[in-house]
mmCIF file of N, CA and C and ligand atoms in Angstrom:
data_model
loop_
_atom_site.group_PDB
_atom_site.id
_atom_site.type_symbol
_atom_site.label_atom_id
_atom_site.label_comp_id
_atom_site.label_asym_id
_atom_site.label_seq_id
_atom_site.Cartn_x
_atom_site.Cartn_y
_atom_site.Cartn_z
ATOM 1 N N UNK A 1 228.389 125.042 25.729
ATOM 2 C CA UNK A 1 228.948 123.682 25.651
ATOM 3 C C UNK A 1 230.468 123.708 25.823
ATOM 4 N N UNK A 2 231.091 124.757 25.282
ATOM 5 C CA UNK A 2 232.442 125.007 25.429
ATOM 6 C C UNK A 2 232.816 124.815 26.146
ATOM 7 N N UNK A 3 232.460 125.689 27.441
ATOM 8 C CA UNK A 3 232.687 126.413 28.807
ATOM 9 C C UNK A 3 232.462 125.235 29.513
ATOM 10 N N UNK A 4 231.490 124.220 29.581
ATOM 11 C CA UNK A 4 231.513 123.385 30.369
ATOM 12 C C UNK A 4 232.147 122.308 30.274
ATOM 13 N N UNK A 5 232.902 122.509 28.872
ATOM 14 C CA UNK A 5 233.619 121.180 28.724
ATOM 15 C C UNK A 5 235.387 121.704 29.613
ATOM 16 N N UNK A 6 235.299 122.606 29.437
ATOM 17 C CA UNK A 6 236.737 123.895 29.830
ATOM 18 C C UNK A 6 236.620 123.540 31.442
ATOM 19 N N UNK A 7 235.291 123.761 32.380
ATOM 20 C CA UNK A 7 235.414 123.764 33.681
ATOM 21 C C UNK A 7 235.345 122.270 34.277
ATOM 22 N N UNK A 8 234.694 120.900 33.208
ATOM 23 C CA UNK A 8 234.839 119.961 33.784
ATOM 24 C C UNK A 8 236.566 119.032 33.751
ATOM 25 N N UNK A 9 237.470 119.831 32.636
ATOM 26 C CA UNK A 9 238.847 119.827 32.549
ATOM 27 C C UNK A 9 239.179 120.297 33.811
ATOM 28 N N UNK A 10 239.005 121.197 34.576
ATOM 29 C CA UNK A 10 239.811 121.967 35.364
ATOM 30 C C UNK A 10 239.292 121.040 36.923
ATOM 31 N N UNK A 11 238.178 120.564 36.920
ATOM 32 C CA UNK A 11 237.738 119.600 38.233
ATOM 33 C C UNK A 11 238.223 118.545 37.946
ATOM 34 N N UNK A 12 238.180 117.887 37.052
ATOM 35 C CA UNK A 12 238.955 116.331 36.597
ATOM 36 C C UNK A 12 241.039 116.485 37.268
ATOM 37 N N UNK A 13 241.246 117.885 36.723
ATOM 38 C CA UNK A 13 243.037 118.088 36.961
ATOM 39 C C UNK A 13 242.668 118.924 38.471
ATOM 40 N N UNK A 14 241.897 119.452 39.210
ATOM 41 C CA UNK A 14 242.190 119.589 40.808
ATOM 42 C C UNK A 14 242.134 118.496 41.442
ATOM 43 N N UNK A 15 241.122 117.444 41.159
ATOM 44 C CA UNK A 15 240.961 116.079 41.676
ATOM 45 C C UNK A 15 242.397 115.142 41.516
ATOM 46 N N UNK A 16 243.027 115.316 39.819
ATOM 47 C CA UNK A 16 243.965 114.559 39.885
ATOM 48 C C UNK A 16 244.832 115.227 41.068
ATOM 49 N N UNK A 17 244.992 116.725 41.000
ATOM 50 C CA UNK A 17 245.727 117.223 41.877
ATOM 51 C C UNK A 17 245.912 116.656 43.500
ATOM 52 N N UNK A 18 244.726 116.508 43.799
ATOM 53 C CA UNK A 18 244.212 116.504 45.349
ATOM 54 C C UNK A 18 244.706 114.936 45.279
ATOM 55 N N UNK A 19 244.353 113.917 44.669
ATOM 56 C CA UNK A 19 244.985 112.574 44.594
ATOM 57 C C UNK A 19 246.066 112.514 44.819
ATOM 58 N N UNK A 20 246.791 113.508 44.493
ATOM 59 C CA UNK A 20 248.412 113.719 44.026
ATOM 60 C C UNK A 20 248.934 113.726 46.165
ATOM 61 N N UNK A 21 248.084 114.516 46.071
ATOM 62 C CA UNK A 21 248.098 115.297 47.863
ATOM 63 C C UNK A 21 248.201 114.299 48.398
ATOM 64 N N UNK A 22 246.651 113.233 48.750
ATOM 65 C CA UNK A 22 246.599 112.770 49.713
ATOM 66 C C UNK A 22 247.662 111.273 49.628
ATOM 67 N N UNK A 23 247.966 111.117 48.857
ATOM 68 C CA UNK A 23 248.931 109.548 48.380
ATOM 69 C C UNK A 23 250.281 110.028 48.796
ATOM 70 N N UNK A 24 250.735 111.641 48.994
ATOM 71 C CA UNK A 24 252.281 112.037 49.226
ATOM 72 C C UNK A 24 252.087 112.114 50.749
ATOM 73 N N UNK A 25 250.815 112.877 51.188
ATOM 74 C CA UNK A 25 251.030 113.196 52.944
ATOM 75 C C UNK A 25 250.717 112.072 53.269
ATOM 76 N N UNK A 26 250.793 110.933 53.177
ATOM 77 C CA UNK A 26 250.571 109.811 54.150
ATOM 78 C C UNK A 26 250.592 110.169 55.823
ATOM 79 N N UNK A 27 249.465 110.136 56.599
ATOM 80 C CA UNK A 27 248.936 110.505 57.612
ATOM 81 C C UNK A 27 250.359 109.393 58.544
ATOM 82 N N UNK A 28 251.040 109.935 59.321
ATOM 83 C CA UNK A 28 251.933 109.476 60.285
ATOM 84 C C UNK A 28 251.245 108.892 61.262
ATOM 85 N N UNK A 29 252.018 107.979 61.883
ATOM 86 C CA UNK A 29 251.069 107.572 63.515
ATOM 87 C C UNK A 29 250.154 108.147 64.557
ATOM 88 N N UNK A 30 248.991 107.676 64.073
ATOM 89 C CA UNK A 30 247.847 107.813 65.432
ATOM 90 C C UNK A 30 247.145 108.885 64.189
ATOM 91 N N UNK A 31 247.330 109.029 62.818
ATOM 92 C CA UNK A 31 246.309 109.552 62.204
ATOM 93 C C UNK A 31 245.645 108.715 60.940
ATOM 94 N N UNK A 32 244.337 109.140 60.425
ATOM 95 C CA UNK A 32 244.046 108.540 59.130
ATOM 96 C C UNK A 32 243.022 109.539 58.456
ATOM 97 N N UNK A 33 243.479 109.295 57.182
ATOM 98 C CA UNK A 33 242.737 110.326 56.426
ATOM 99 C C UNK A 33 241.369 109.791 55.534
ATOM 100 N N UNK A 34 240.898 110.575 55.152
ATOM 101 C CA UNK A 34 239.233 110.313 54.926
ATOM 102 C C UNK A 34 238.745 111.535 53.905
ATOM 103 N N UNK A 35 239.064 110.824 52.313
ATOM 104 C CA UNK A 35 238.454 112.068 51.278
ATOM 105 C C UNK A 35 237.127 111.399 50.497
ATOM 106 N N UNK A 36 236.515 112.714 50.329
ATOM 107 C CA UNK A 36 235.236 112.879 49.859
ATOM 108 C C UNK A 36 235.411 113.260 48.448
ATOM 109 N N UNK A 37 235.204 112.143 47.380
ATOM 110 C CA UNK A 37 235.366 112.856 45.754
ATOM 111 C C UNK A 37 234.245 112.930 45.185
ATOM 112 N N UNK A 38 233.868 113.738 43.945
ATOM 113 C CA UNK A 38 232.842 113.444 43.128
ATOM 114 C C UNK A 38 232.761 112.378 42.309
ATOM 115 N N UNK A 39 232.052 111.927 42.061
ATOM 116 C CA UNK A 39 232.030 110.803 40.448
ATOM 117 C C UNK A 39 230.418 110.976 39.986
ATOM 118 N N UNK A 40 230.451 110.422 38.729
ATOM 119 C CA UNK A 40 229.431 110.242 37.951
ATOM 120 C C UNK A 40 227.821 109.654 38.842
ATOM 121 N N UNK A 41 228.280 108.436 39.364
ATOM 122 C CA UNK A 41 227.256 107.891 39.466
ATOM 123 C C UNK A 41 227.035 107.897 41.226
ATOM 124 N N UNK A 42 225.895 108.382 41.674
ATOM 125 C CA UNK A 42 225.902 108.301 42.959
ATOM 126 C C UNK A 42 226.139 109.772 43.220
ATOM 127 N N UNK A 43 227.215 110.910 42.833
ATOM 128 C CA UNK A 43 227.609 112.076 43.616
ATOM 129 C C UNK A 43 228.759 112.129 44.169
ATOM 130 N N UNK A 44 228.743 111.239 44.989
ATOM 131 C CA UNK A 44 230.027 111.411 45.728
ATOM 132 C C UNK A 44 230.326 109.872 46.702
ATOM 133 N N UNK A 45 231.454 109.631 46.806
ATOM 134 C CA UNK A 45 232.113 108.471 47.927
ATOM 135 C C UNK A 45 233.173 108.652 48.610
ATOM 136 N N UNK A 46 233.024 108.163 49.143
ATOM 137 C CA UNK A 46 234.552 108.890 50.712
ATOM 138 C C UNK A 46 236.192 107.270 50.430
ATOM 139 N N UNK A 47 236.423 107.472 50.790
ATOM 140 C CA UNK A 47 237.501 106.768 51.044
ATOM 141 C C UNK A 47 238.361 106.555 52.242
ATOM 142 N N UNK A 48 239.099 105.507 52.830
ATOM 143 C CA UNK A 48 239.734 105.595 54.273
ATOM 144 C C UNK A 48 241.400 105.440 53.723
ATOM 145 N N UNK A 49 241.763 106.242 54.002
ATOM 146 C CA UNK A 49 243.766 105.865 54.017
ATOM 147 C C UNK A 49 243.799 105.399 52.537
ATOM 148 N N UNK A 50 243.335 106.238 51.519
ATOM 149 C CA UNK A 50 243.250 106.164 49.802
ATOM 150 C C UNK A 50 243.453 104.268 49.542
ATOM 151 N N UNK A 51 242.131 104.006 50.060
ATOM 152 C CA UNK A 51 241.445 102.589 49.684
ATOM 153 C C UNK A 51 240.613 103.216 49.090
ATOM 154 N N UNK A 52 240.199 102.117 48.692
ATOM 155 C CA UNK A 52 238.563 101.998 47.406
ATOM 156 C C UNK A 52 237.365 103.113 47.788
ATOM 157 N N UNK A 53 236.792 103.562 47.082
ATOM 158 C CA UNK A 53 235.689 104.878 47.140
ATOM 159 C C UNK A 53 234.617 103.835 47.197
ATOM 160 N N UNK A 54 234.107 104.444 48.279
ATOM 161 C CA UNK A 54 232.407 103.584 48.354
ATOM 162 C C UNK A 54 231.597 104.310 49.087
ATOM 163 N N UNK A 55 230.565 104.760 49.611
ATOM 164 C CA UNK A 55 229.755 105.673 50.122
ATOM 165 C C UNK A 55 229.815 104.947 51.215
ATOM 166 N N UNK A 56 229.658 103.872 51.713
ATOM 167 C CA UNK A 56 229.861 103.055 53.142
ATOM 168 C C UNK A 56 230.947 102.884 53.397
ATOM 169 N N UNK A 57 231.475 102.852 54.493
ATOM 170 C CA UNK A 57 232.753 102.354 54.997
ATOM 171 C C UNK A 57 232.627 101.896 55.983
ATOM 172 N N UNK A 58 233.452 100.849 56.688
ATOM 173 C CA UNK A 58 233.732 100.326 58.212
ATOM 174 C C UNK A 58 234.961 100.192 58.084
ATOM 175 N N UNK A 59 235.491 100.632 59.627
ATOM 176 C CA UNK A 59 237.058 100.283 59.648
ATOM 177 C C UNK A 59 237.373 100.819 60.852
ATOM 178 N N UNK A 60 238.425 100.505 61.360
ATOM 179 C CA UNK A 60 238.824 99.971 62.637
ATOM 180 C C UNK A 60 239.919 100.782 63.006
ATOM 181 N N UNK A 61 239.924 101.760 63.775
ATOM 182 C CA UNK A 61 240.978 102.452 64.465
ATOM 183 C C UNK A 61 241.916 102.351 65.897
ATOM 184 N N UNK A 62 242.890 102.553 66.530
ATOM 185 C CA UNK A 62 242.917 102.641 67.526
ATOM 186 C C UNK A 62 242.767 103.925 68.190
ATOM 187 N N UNK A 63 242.370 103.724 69.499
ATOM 188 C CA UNK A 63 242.009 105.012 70.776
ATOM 189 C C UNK A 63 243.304 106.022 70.452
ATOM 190 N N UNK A 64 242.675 107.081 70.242
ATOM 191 C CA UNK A 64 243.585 108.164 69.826
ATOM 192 C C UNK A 64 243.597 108.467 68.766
ATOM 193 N N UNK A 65 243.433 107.500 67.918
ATOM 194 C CA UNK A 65 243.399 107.990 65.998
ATOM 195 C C UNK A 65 242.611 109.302 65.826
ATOM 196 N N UNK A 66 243.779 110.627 65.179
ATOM 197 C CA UNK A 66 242.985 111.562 64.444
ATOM 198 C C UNK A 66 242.565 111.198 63.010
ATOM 199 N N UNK A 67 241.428 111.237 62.809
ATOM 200 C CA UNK A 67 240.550 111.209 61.683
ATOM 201 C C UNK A 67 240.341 112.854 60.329
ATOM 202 N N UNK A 68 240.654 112.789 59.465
ATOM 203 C CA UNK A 68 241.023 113.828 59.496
ATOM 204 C C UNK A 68 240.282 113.143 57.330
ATOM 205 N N UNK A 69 239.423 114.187 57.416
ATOM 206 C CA UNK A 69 238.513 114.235 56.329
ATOM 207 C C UNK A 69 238.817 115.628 55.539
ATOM 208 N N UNK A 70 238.666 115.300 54.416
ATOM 209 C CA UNK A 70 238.716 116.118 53.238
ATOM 210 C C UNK A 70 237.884 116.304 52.098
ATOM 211 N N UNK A 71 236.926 117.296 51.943
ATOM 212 C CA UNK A 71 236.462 117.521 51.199
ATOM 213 C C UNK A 71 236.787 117.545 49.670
ATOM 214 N N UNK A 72 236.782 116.746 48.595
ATOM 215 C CA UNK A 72 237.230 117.292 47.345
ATOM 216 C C UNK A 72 236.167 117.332 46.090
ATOM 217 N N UNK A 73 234.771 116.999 47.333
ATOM 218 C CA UNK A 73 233.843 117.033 46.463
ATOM 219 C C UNK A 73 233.510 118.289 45.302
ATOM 220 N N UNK A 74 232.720 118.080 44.224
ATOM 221 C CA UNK A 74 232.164 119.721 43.926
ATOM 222 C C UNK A 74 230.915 120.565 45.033
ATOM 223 N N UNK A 75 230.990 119.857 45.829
ATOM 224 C CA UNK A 75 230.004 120.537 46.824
ATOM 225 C C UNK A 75 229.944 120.356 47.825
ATOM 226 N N UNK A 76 229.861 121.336 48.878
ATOM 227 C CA UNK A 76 230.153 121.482 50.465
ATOM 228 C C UNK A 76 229.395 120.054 51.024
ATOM 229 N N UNK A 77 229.899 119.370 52.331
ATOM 230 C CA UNK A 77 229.884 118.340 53.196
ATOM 231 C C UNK A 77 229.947 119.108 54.056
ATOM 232 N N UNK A 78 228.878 118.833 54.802
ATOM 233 C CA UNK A 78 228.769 118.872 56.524
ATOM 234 C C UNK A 78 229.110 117.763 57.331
ATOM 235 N N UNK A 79 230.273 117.309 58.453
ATOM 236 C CA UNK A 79 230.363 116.331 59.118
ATOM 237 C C UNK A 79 229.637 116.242 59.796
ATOM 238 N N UNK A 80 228.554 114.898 59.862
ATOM 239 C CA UNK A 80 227.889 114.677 61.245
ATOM 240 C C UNK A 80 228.061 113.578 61.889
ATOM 241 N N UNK A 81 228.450 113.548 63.257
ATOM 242 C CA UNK A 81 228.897 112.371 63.996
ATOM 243 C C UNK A 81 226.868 111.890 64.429
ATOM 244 N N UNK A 82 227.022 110.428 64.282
ATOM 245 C CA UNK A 82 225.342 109.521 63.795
ATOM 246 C C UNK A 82 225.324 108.837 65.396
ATOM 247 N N UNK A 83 225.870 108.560 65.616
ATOM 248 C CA UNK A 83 226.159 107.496 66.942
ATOM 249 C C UNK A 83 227.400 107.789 67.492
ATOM 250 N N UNK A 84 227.671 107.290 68.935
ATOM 251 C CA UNK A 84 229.362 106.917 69.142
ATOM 252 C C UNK A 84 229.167 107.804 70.318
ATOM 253 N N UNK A 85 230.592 107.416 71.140
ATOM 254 C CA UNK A 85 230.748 108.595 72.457
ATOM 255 C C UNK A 85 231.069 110.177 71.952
ATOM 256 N N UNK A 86 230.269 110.650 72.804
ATOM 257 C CA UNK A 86 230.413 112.213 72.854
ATOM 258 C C UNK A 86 231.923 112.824 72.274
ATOM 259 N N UNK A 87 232.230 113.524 71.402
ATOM 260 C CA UNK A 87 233.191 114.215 71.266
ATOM 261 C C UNK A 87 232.929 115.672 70.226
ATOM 262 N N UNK A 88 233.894 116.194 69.599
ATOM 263 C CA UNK A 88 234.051 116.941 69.313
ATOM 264 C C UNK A 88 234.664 116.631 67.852
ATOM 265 N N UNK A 89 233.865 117.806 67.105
ATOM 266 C CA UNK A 89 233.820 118.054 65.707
ATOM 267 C C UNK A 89 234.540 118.926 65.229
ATOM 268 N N UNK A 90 235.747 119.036 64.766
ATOM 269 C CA UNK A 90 236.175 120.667 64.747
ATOM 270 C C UNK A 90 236.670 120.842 62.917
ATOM 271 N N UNK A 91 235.835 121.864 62.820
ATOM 272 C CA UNK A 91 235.669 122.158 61.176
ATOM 273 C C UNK A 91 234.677 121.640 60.550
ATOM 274 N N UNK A 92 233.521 121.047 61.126
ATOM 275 C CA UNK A 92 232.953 120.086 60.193
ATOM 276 C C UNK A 92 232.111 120.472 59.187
ATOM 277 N N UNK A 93 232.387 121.495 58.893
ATOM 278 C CA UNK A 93 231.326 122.921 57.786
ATOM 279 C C UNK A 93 232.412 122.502 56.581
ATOM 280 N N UNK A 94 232.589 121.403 55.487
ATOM 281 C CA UNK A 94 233.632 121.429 54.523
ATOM 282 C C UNK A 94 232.785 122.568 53.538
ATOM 283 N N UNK A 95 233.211 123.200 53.463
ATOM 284 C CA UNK A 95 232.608 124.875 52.801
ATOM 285 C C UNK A 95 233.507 124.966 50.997
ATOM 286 N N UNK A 96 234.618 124.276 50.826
ATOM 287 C CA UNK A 96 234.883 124.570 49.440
ATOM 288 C C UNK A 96 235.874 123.139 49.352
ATOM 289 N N UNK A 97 236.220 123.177 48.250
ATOM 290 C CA UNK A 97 237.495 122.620 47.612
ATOM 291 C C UNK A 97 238.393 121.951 48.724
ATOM 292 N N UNK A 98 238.597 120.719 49.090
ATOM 293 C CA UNK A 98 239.667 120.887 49.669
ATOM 294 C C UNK A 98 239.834 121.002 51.035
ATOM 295 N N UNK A 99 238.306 122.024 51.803
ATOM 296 C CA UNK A 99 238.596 121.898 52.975
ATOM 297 C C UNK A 99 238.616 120.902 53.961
ATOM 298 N N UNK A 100 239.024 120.780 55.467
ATOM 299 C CA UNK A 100 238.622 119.249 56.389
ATOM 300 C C UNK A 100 238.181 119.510 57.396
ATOM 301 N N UNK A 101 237.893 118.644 57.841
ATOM 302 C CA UNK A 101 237.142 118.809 59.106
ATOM 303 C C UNK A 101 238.142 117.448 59.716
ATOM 304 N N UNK A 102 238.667 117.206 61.513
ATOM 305 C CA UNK A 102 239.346 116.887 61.968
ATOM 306 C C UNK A 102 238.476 116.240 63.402
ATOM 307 N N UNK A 103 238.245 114.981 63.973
ATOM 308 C CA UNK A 103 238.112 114.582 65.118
ATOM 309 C C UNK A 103 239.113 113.595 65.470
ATOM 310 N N UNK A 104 239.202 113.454 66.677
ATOM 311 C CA UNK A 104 239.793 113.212 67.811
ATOM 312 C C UNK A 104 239.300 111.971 68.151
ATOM 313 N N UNK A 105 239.337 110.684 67.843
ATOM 314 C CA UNK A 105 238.716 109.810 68.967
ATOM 315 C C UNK A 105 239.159 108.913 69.877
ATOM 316 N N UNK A 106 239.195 109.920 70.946
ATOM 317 C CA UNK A 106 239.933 109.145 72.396
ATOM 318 C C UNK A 106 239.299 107.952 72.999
ATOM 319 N N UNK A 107 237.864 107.445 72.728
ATOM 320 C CA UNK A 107 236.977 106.990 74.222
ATOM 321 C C UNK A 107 236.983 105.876 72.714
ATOM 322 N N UNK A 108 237.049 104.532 73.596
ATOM 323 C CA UNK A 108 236.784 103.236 72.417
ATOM 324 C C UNK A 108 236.003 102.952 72.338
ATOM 325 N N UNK A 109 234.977 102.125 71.194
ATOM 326 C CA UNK A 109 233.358 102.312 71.124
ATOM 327 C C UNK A 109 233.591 102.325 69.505
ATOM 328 N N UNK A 110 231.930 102.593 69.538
ATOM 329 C CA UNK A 110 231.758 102.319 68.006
ATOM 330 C C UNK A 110 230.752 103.896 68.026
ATOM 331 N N UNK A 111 231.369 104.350 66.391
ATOM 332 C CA UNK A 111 230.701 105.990 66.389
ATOM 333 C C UNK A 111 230.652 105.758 64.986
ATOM 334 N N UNK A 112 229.752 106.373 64.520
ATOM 335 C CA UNK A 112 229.117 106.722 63.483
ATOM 336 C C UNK A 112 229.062 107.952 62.621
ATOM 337 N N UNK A 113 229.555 108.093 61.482
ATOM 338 C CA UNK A 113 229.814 109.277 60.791
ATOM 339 C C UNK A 113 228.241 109.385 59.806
ATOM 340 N N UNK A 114 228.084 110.804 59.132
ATOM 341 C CA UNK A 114 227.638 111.010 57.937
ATOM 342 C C UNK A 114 228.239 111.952 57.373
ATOM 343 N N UNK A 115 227.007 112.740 56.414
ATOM 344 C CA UNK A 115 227.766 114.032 56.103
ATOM 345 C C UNK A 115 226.206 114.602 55.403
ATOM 346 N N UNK A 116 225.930 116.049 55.702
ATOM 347 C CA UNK A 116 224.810 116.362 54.760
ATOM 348 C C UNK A 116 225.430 117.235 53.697
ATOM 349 N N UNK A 117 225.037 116.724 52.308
ATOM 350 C CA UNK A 117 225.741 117.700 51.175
ATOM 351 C C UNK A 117 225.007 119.106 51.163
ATOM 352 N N UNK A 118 226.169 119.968 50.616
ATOM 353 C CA UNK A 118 224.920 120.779 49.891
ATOM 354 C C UNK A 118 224.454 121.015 48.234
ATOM 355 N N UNK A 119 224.570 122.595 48.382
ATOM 356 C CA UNK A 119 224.473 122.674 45.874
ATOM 357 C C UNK A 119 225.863 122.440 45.999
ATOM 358 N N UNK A 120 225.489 122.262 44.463
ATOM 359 C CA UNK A 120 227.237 122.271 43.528
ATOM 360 C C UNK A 120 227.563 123.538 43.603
ATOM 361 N N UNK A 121 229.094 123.523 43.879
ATOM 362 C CA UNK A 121 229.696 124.704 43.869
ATOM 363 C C UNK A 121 229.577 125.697 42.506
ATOM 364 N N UNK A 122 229.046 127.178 42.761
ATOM 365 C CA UNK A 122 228.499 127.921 41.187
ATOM 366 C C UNK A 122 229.589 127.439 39.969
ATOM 367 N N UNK A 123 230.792 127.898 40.496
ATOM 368 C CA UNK A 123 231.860 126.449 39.330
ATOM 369 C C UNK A 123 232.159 125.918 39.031
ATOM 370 N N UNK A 124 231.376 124.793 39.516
ATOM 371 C CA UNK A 124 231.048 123.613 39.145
ATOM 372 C C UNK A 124 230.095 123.430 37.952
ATOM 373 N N UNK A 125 229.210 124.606 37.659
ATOM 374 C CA UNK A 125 228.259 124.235 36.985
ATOM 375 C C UNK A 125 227.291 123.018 37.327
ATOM 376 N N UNK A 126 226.842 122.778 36.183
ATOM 377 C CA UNK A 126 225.947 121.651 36.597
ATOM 378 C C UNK A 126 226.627 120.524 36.451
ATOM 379 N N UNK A 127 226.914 119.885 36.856
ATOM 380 C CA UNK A 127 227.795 118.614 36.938
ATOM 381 C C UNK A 127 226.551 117.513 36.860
ATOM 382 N N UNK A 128 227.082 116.504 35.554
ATOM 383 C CA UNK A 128 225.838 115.693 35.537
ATOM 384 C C UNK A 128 226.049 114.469 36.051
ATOM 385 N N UNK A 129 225.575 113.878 36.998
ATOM 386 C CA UNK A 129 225.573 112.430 37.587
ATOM 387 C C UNK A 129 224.097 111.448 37.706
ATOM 388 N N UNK A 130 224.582 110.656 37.546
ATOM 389 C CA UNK A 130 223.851 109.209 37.215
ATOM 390 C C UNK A 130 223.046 108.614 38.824
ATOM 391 N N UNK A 131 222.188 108.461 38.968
ATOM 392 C CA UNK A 131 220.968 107.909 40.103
ATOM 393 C C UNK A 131 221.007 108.552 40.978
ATOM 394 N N UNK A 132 220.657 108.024 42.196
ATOM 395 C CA UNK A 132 220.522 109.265 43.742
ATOM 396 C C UNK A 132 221.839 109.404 43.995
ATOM 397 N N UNK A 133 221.106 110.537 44.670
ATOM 398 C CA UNK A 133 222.849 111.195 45.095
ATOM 399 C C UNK A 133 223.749 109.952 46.440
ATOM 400 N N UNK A 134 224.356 109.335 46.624
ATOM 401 C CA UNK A 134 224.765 108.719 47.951
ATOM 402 C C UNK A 134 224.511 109.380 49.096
ATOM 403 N N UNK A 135 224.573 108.654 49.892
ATOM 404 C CA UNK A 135 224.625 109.210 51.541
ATOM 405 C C UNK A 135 225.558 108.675 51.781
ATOM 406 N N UNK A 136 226.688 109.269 52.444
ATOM 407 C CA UNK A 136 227.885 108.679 52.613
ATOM 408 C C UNK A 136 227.949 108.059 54.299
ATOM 409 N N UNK A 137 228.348 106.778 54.533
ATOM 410 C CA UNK A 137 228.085 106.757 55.749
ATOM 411 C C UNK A 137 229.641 105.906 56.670
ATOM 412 N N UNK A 138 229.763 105.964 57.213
ATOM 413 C CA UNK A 138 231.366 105.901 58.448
ATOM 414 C C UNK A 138 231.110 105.145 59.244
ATOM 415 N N UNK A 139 231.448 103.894 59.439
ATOM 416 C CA UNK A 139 231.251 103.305 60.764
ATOM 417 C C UNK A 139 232.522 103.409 61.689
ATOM 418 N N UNK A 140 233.268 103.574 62.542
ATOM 419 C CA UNK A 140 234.466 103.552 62.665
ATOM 420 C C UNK A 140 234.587 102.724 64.350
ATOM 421 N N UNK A 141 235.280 101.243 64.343
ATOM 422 C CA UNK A 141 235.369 101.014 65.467
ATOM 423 C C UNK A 141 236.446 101.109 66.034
ATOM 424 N N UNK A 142 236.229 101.910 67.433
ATOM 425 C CA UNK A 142 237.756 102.483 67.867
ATOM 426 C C UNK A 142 238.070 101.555 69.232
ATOM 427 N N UNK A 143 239.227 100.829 69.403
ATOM 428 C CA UNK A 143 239.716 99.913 70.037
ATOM 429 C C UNK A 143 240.990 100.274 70.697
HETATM 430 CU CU1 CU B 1 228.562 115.215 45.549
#
């Protein structure tokens, strides 16, 4: 009981940490950022340009916007592009803490994100959350 109260301290202060991150690098022109946190209920929700956490999103880019996602879940995200013109995925294995995965979207259109989770990270322990896990899902229309 100790120990897990000790390791859910230390995910609560990397998260504050990573908050800390993405609110200072404010993504410069022609980019936007896109983090993945844990919470209680649901698992996990993404966020666009540190707006509101919701497992759905829509939102509106222009041609050229790098998209640029961050894992801060307790457990690996796979990016999967659902719909949209052909492009390229690069990193989309979020494998720990922190990591991102980065696309490019040049061609205007409407594309479609997901993500498949995996386990909780072993230090994470068991992390306890409330109903189904979310499916996180991206609509992004690029103009
Ligand atoms: Cu999760």
């Amino acid at each position: 009981m100790q120990r897990k109260h000790t390791i859910r301290g230390a995910v609560l202060a990397l998260a504050a940490l990573s908050a800390l991150a993405v609110t200072s690098a404010a993504p410069a022109g022609g980019g936007a950022a896109i983090t993945i946190r844990h919470q209680m209920r649901g698992c996990h929700s993404w966020s666009f340009n540190s707006g509101p956490f919701k497992a759905s999103q829509s939102v509106t880019v222009k041609a050229g916007t790098v998209l640029r996602f961050t894992n801060n879940d307790v457990m690996p995200h796979k990016l999967v592009q659902a719909a949209g013109p052909k492009m390229r995925l690069v990193h989309p294995n979020m494998l720990k803490m922190a990591s991102s995965a980065t696309v490019k979207l040049t061609q205007k259109g409407l594309y479609r994100f997901t993500t498949r989770a995996g386990e909780d990270y072993a230090w994470a322990g068991s992390m306890k959350t409330v109903g189904e896990d979310n499916v996180l899902h991206l609509t992004v229309r690029v103009k």
